[in-house]
Short mmCIF file of C-alpha atoms and ligand atoms in Angstrom, two decimals:
data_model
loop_
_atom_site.label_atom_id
_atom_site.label_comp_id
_atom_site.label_asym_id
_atom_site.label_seq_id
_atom_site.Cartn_x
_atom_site.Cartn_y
_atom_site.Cartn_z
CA UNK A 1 85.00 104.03 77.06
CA UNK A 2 87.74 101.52 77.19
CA UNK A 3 89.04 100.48 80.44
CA UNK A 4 92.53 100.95 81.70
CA UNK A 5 93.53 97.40 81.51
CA UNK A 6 92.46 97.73 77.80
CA UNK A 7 94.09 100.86 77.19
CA UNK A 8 97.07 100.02 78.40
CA UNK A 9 97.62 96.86 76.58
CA UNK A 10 97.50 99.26 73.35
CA UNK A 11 99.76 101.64 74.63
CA UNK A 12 102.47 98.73 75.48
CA UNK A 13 101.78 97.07 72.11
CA UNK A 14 103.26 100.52 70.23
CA UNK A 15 106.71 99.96 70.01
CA UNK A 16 109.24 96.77 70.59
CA UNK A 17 112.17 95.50 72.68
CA UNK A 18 114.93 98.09 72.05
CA UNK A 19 118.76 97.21 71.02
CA UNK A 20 121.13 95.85 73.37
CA UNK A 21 124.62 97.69 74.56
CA UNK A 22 127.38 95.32 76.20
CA UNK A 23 128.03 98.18 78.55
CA UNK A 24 130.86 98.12 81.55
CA UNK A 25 129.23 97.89 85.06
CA UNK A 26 129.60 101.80 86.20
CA UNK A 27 127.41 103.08 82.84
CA UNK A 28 124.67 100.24 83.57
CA UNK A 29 123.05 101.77 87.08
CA UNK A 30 119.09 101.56 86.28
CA UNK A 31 119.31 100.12 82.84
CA UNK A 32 117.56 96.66 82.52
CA UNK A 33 119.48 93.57 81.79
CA UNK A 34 118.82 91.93 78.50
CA UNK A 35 120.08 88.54 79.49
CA UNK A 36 120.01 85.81 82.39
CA UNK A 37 123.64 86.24 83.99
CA UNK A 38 124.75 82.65 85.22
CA UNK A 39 127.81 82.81 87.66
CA UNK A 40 131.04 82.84 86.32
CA UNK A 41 132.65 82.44 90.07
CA UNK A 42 130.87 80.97 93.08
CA UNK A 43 130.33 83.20 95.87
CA UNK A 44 132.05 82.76 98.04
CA UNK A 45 134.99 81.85 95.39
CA UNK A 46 136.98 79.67 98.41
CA UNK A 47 135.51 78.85 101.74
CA UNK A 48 136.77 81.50 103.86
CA UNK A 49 136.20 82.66 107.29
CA UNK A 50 133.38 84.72 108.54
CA UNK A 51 135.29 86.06 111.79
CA UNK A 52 138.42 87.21 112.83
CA UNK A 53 139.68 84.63 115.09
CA UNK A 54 141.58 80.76 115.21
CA UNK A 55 141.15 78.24 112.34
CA UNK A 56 140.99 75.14 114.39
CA UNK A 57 139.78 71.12 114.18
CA UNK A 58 136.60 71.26 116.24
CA UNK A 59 137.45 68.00 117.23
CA UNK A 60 140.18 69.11 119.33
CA UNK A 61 137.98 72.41 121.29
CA UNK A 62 135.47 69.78 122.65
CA UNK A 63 136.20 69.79 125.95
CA UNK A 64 137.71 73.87 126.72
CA UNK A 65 139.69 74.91 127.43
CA UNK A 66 142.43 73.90 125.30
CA UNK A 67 145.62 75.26 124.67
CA UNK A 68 146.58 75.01 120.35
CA UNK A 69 150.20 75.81 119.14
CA UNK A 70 149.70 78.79 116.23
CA UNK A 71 151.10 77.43 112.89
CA UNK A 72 150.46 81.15 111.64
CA UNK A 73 148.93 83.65 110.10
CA UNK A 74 146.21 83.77 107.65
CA UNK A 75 145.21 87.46 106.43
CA UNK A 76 142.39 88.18 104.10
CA UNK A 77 144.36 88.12 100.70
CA UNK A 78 147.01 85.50 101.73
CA UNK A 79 148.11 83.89 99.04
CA UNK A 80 148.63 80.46 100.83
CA UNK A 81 147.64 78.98 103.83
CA UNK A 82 149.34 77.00 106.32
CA UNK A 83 147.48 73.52 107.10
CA UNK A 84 146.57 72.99 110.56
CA UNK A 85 146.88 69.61 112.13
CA UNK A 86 145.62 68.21 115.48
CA UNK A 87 146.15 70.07 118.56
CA UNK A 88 147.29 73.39 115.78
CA UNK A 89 145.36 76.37 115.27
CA UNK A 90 146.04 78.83 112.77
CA UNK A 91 145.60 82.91 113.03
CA UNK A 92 142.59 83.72 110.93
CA UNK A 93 141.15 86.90 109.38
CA UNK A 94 137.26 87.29 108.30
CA UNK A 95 137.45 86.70 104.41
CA UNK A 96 140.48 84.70 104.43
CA UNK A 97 140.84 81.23 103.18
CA UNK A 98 140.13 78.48 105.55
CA UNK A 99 143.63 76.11 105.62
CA UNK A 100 143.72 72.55 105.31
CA UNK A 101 142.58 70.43 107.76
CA UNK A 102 141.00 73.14 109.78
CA UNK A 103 136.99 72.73 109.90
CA UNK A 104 135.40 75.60 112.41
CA UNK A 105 136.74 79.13 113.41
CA UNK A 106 136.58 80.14 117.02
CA UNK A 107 136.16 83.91 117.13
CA UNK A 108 139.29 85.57 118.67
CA UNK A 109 136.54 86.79 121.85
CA UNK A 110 136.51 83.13 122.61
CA UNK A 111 140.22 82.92 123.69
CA UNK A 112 142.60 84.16 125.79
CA UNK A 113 143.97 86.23 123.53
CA UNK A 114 142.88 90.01 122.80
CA UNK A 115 141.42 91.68 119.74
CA UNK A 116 143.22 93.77 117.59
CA UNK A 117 146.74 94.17 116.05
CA UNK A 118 149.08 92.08 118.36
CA UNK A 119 152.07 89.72 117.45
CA UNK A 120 151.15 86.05 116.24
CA UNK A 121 151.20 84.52 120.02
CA UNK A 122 152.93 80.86 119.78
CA UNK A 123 149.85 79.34 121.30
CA UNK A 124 146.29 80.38 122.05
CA UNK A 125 143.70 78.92 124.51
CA UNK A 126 140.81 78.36 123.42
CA UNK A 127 137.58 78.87 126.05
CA UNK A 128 134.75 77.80 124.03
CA UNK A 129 133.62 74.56 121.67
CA UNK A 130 132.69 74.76 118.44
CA UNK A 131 130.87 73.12 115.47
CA UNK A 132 132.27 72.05 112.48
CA UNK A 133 131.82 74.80 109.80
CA UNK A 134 130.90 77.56 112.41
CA UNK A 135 132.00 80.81 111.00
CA UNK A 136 132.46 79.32 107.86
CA UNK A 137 131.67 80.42 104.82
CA UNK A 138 131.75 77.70 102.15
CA UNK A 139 132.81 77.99 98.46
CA UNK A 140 129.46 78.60 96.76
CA UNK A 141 127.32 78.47 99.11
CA UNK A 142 125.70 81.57 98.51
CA UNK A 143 125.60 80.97 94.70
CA UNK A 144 127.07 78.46 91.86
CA UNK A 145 129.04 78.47 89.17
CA UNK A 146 126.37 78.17 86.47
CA UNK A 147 123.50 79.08 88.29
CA UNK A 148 121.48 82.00 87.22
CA UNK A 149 122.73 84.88 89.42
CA UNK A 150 120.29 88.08 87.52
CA UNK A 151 117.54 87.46 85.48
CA UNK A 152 116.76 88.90 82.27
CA UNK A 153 114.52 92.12 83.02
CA UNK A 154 116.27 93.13 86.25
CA UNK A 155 116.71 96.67 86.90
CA UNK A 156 120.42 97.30 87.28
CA UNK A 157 120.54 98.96 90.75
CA UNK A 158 123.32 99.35 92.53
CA UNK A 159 122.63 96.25 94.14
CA UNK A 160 122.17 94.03 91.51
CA UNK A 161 125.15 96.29 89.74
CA UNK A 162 127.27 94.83 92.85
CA UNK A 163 125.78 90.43 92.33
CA UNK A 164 127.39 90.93 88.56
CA UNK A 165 130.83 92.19 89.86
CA UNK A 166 130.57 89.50 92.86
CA UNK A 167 130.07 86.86 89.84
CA UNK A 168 132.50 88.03 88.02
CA UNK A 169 130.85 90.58 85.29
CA UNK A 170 132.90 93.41 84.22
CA UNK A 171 130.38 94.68 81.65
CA UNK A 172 126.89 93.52 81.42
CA UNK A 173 124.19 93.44 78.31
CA UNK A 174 121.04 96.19 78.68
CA UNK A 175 118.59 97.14 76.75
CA UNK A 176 119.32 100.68 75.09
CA UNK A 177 117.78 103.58 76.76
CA UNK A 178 114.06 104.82 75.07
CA UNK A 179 114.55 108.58 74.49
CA UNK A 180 111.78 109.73 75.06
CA UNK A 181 110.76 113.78 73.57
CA UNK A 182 108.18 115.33 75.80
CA UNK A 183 106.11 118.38 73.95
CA UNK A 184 103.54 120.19 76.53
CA UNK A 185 100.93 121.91 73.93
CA UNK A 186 99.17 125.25 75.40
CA UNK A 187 99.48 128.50 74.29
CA UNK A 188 98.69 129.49 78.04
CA UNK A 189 102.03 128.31 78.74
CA UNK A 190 105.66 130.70 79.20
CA UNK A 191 108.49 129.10 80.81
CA UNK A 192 108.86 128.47 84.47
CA UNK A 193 110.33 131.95 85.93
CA UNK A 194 109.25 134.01 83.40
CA UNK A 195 106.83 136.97 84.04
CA UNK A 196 103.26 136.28 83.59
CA UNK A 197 100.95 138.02 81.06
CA UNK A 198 97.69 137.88 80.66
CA UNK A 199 96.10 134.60 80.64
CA UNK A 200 99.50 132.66 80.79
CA UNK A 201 100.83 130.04 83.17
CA UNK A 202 104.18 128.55 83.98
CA UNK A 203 105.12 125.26 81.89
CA UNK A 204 104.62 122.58 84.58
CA UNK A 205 104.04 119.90 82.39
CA UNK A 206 107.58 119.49 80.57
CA UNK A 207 109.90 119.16 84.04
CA UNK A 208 107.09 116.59 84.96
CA UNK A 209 107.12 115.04 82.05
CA UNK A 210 110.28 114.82 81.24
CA UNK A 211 111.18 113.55 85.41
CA UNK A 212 108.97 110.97 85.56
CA UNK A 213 110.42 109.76 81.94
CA UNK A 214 113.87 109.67 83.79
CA UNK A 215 113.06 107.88 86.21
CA UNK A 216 111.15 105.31 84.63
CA UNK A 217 114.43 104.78 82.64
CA UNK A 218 114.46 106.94 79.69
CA UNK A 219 117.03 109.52 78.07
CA UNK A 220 115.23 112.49 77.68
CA UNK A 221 116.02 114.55 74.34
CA UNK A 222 113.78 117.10 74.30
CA UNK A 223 111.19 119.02 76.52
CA UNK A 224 109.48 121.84 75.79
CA UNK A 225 106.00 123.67 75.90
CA UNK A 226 104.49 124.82 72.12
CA UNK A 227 101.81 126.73 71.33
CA UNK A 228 98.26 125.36 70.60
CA UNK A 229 98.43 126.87 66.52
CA UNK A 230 98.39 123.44 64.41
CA UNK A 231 101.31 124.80 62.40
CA UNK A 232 103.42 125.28 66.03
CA UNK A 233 102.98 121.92 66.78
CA UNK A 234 103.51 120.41 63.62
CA UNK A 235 107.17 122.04 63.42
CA UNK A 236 107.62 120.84 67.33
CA UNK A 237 106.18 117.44 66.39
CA UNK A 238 108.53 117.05 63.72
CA UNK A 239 111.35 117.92 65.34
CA UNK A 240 110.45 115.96 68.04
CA UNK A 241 110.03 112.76 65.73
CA UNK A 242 113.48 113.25 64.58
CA UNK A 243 115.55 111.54 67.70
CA UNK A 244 112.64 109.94 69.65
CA UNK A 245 111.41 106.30 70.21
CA UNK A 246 108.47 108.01 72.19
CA UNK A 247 106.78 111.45 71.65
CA UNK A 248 104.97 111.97 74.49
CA UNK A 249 102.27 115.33 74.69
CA UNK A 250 100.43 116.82 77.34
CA UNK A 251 97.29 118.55 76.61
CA UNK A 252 95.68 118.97 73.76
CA UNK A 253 93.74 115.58 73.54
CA UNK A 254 90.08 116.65 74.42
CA UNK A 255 87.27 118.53 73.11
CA UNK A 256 87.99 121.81 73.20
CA UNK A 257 88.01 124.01 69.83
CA UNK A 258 91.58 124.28 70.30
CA UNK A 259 93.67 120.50 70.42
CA UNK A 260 96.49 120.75 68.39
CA UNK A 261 97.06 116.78 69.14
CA UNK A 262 93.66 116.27 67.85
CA UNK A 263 93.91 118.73 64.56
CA UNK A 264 96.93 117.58 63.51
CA UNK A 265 95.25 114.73 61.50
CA UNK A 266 98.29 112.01 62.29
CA UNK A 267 97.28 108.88 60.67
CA UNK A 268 97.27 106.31 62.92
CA UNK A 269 96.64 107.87 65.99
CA UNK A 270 93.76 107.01 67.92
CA UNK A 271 91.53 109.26 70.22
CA UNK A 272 89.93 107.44 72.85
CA UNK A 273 88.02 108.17 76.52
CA UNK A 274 89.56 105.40 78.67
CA UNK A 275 87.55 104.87 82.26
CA UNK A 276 89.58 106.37 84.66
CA UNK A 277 89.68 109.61 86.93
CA UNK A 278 91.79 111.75 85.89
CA UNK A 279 92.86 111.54 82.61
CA UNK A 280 89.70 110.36 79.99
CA UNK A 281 90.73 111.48 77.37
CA UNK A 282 93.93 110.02 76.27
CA UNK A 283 95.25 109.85 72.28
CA UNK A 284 98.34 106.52 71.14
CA UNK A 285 99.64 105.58 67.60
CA UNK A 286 102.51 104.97 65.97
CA UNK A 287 103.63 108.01 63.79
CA UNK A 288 106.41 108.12 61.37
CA UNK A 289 109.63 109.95 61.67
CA UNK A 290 111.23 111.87 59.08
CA UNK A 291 113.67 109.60 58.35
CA UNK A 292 110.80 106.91 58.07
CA UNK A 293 111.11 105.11 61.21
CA UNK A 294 108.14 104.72 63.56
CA UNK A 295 107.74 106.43 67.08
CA UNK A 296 105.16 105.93 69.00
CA UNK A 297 103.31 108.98 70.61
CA UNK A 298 101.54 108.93 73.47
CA UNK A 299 98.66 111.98 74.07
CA UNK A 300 98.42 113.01 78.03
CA UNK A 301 95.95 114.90 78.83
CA UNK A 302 96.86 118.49 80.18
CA UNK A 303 95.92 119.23 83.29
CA UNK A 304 98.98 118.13 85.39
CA UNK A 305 97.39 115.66 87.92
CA UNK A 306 96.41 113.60 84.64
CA UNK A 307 100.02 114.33 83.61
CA UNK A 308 100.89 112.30 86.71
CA UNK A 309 98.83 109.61 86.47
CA UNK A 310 98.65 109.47 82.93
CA UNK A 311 102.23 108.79 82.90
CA UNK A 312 102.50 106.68 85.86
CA UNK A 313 99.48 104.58 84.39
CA UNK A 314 100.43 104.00 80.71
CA UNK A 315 104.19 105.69 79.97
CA UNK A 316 105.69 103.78 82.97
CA UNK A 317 104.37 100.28 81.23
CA UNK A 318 105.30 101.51 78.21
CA UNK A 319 109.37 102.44 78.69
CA UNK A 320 109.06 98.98 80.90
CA UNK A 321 108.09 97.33 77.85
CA UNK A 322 110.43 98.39 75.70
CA UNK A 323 113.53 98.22 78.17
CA UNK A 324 112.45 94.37 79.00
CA UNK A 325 111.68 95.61 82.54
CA UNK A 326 110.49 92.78 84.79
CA UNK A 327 109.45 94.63 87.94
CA UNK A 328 105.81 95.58 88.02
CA UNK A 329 104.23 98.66 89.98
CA UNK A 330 104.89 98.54 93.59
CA UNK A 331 101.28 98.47 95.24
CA UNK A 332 100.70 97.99 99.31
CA UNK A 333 97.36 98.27 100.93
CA UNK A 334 96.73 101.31 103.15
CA UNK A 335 93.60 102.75 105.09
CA UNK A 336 92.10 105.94 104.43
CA UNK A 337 92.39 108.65 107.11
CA UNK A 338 89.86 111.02 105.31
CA UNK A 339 86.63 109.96 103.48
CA UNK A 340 86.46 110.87 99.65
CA UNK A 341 83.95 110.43 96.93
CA UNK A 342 84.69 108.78 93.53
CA UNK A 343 82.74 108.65 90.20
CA UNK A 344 80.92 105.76 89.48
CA UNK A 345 81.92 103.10 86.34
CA UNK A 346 85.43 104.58 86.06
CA UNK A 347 88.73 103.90 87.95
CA UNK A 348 90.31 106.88 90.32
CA UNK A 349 94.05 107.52 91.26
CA UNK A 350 93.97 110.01 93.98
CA UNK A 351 97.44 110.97 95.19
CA UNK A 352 98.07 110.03 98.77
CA UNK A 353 100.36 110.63 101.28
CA UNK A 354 101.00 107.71 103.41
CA UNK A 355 101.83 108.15 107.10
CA UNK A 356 103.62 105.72 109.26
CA UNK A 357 100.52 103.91 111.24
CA UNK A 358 99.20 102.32 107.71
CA UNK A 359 96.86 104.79 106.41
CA UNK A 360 96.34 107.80 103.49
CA UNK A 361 95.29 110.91 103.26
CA UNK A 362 94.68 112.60 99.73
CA UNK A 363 97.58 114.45 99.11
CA UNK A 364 95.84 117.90 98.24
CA UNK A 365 92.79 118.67 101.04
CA UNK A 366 90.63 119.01 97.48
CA UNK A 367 91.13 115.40 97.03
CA UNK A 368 91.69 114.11 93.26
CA UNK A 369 90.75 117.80 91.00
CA UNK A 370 92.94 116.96 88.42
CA UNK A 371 94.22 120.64 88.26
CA UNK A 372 95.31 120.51 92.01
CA UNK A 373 99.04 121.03 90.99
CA UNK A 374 100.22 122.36 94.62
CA UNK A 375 100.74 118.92 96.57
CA UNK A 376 101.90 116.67 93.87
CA UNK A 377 105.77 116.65 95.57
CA UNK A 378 103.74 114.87 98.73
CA UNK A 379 101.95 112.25 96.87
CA UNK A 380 104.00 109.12 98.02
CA UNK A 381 101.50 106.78 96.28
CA UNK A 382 98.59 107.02 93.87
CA UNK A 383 95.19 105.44 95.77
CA UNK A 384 93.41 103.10 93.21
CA UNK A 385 89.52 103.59 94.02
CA UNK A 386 87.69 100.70 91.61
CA UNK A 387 85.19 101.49 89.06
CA UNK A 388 82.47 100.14 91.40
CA UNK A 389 82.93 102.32 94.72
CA UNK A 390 81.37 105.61 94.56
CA UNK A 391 82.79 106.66 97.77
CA UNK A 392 85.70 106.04 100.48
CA UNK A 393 85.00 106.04 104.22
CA UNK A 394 87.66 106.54 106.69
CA UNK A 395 89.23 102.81 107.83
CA UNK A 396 88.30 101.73 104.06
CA UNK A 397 91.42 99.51 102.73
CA UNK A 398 92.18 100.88 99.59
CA UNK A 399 95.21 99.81 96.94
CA UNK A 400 97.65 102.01 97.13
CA UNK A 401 100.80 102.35 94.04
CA UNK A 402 103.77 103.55 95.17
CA UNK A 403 105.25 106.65 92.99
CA UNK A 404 108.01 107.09 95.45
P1 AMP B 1 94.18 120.89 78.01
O1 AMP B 1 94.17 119.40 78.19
O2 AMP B 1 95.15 121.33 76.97
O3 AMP B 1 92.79 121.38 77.78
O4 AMP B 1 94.69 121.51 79.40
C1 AMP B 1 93.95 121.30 80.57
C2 AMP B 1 94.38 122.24 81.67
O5 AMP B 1 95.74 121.99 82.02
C3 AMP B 1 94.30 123.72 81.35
O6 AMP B 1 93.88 124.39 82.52
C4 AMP B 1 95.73 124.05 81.02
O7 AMP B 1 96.01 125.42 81.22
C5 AMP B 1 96.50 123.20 81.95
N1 AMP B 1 97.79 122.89 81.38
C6 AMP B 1 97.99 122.40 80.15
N2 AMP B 1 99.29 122.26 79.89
C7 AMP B 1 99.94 122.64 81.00
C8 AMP B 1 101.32 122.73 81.34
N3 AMP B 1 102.27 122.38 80.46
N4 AMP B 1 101.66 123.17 82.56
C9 AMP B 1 100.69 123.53 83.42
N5 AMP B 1 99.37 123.47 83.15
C10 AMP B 1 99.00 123.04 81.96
MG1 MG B 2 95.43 123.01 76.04
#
């Protein structure tokens, strides 16, 4: 058996970097940057003030209170400034530029004067002292022209979507979305909603797969259930080849007398029984397309709790891999609330729910059946139970991976 570590590092060594798009800022939300951003403006651009309030010399508010006479106004936006010299103070707005000479801002609640719209008084009193550079916010201090605002690798949320604008990025370079096919094999399997016959099952596995795919950054093309005859899946397979970076299957991989993954005889696809709970058997390669290029294809397993953590475990690295995605698997520590058992020499994800006081409970009262289906929307994290502990007690710490 090969353990995850291993497996994974052949999974994430199928397929490159993918091409990069110059795209505009709006069409970049959860793509991954391909290339350090430096600053093209400081931020803040000017020094500017951080309250509403007087521009003033704190020099002359040592000893309050002070009367100043009011050289003007200064809104955010101005497009000039007056300066202010001694015993002047100038009307100031929060964002606006600081004027010459001035060195603090006294926040308007520090005068005599009231808040809100009201004429530009001729002179204001000022009741407290302040610093130099209080409520001031000065050219580039927050960041440099130059300096490296995003890193290559970042996930463009709308965060880091906002640090490009503030730097002055209109469009941005990410790495190409991975479209990804998904092709759940099982001729059990009828669409969601339609009626049941006998011995069938609603599709589960392709809004699964092809979700968690989405959200781990991919554009999905195609997603669909096909039956377990080797000639069925060879026309799905094909035509899922034709668009795809990634053909990913569920079911199909193990020993049963019917795996259409496993009788379809693709060179260069490997079958292997990694050591984890769920999902041991597992099936990679690189396959070609019809128009020669190479996709890789990733088996799942097909019971959908290995679907889960079958995808969460090797797909996620994978589509991280080939977006150039920097951010690794979110993972807190957590204590369990119920006790569980856990096979011995291989690794288990159990699906948890957290609560709010620090500790799990397995998600489905069942604990980690791989076929337990029902409470996968209340798994907020997968529990990671090592290879060496045959069984949880309650107030264990256990590693928890966020799938939230
Ligand atoms: P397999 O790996 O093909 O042997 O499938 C294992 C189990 O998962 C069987 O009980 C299947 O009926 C079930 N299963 C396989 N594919 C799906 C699917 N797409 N949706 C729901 N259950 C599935
Ligand atoms: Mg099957």
């Amino acid at each position: 058996m090969l353990s995850v570590e291993g497996y994974e590092a052949v999974v994430v060594s199928l397929a490159g970097l993918l091409p990069v798009d110059e795209v505009p800022l709006a069409q970049a939300r959860r793509l991954v940057l391909a290339a350090d951003l430096p600053a093209l403006t400081s931020v803040p651009p000017f020094t500017n003030s951080a309250m509403d309030g007087y521009a003033v010399r704190a020099a002359d508010v040592a000893a309050p209170p002070v009367a100043l006479r009011v050289v003007g106004d200064i809104p955010a936006g101005a497009s000039s400034a007056p300066g202010v010299g001694v015993g002047e103070a100038a009307r100031i707005m929060t964002g606006a530029p600081v004027p010459p000479g001035a060195d603090a801002v006294v926040p308007v609640e520090a005068t005599d004067q009231l808040p809100g719209a009201a004429p530009l008084p001729a002179e204001v009193t000022i009741l407290e002292a302040v610093a130099i550079g209080r409520h001031v916010r000065r050219a580039g201090e927050s960041v440099r022209v130059g300096r490296v605002a995003l890193a290559a690798g970042q996930t463009m949320t709308p965060g880091a979507l906002a640090v490009a604008a503030s730097v002055g990025y209109a469009t941005v370079p990410v790495r190409r979305r991975p479209r990804v096919a998904v092709l759940a094999t099982g001729s059990e399997l009828v669409s969601p909603g339609q009626r049941l016959g006998f011995g069938q099952i609603p599709d589960s596995n392709s809004v699964l797969l092809a979700g968690l795919a989405a959200e781990f950054g991919a554009h999905v093309v195609l997603a669909r259930a096909v039956g377990d005859a080797p000639e069925q899946f060879s026309a799905a397979l094909s035509e899922a080849l034709a668009g795809a970076d990634v053909v990913v299957t569920a079911g199909g991989v193990s020993a049963g007398a019917f795996e259409p993954v496993r009788q379809a005889g693709l060179a260069g696809v490997d079958f292997v029984r990694v050591a984890m709970q769920p999902g041991k058997p597992q099936a990679c390669g690189v396959v070609e397309a019809p128009d020669g290029g190479r996709v890789a294809l990733l088996g799942l397993p097909g019971n959908p709790v290995s679907v889960f953590v079958s995808a969460w475990v090797f797909l996620r690295p994978l589509l991280a891999a080939m977006q150039g995605r920097r951010s690794d698997w979110r993972r807190v520590e957590a204590r369990a609330a119920r006790p569980w058992s856990s096979p011995a020499g291989r690794r288990q994800y159990v699906p948890v729910t957290l609560a709010e006081d620090g500790t799990c409970i397995p998600s489905h009262a069942l604990g980690s059946g791989s076929h337990i289906i029902s409470a996968l929307h209340s798994a907020d994290a997968l529990a990671v139970v090592g290879e060496g502990v045959e069984r949880v007690e309650v107030g264990d710490r256990v590693s928890v991976h966020l799938v939230g």
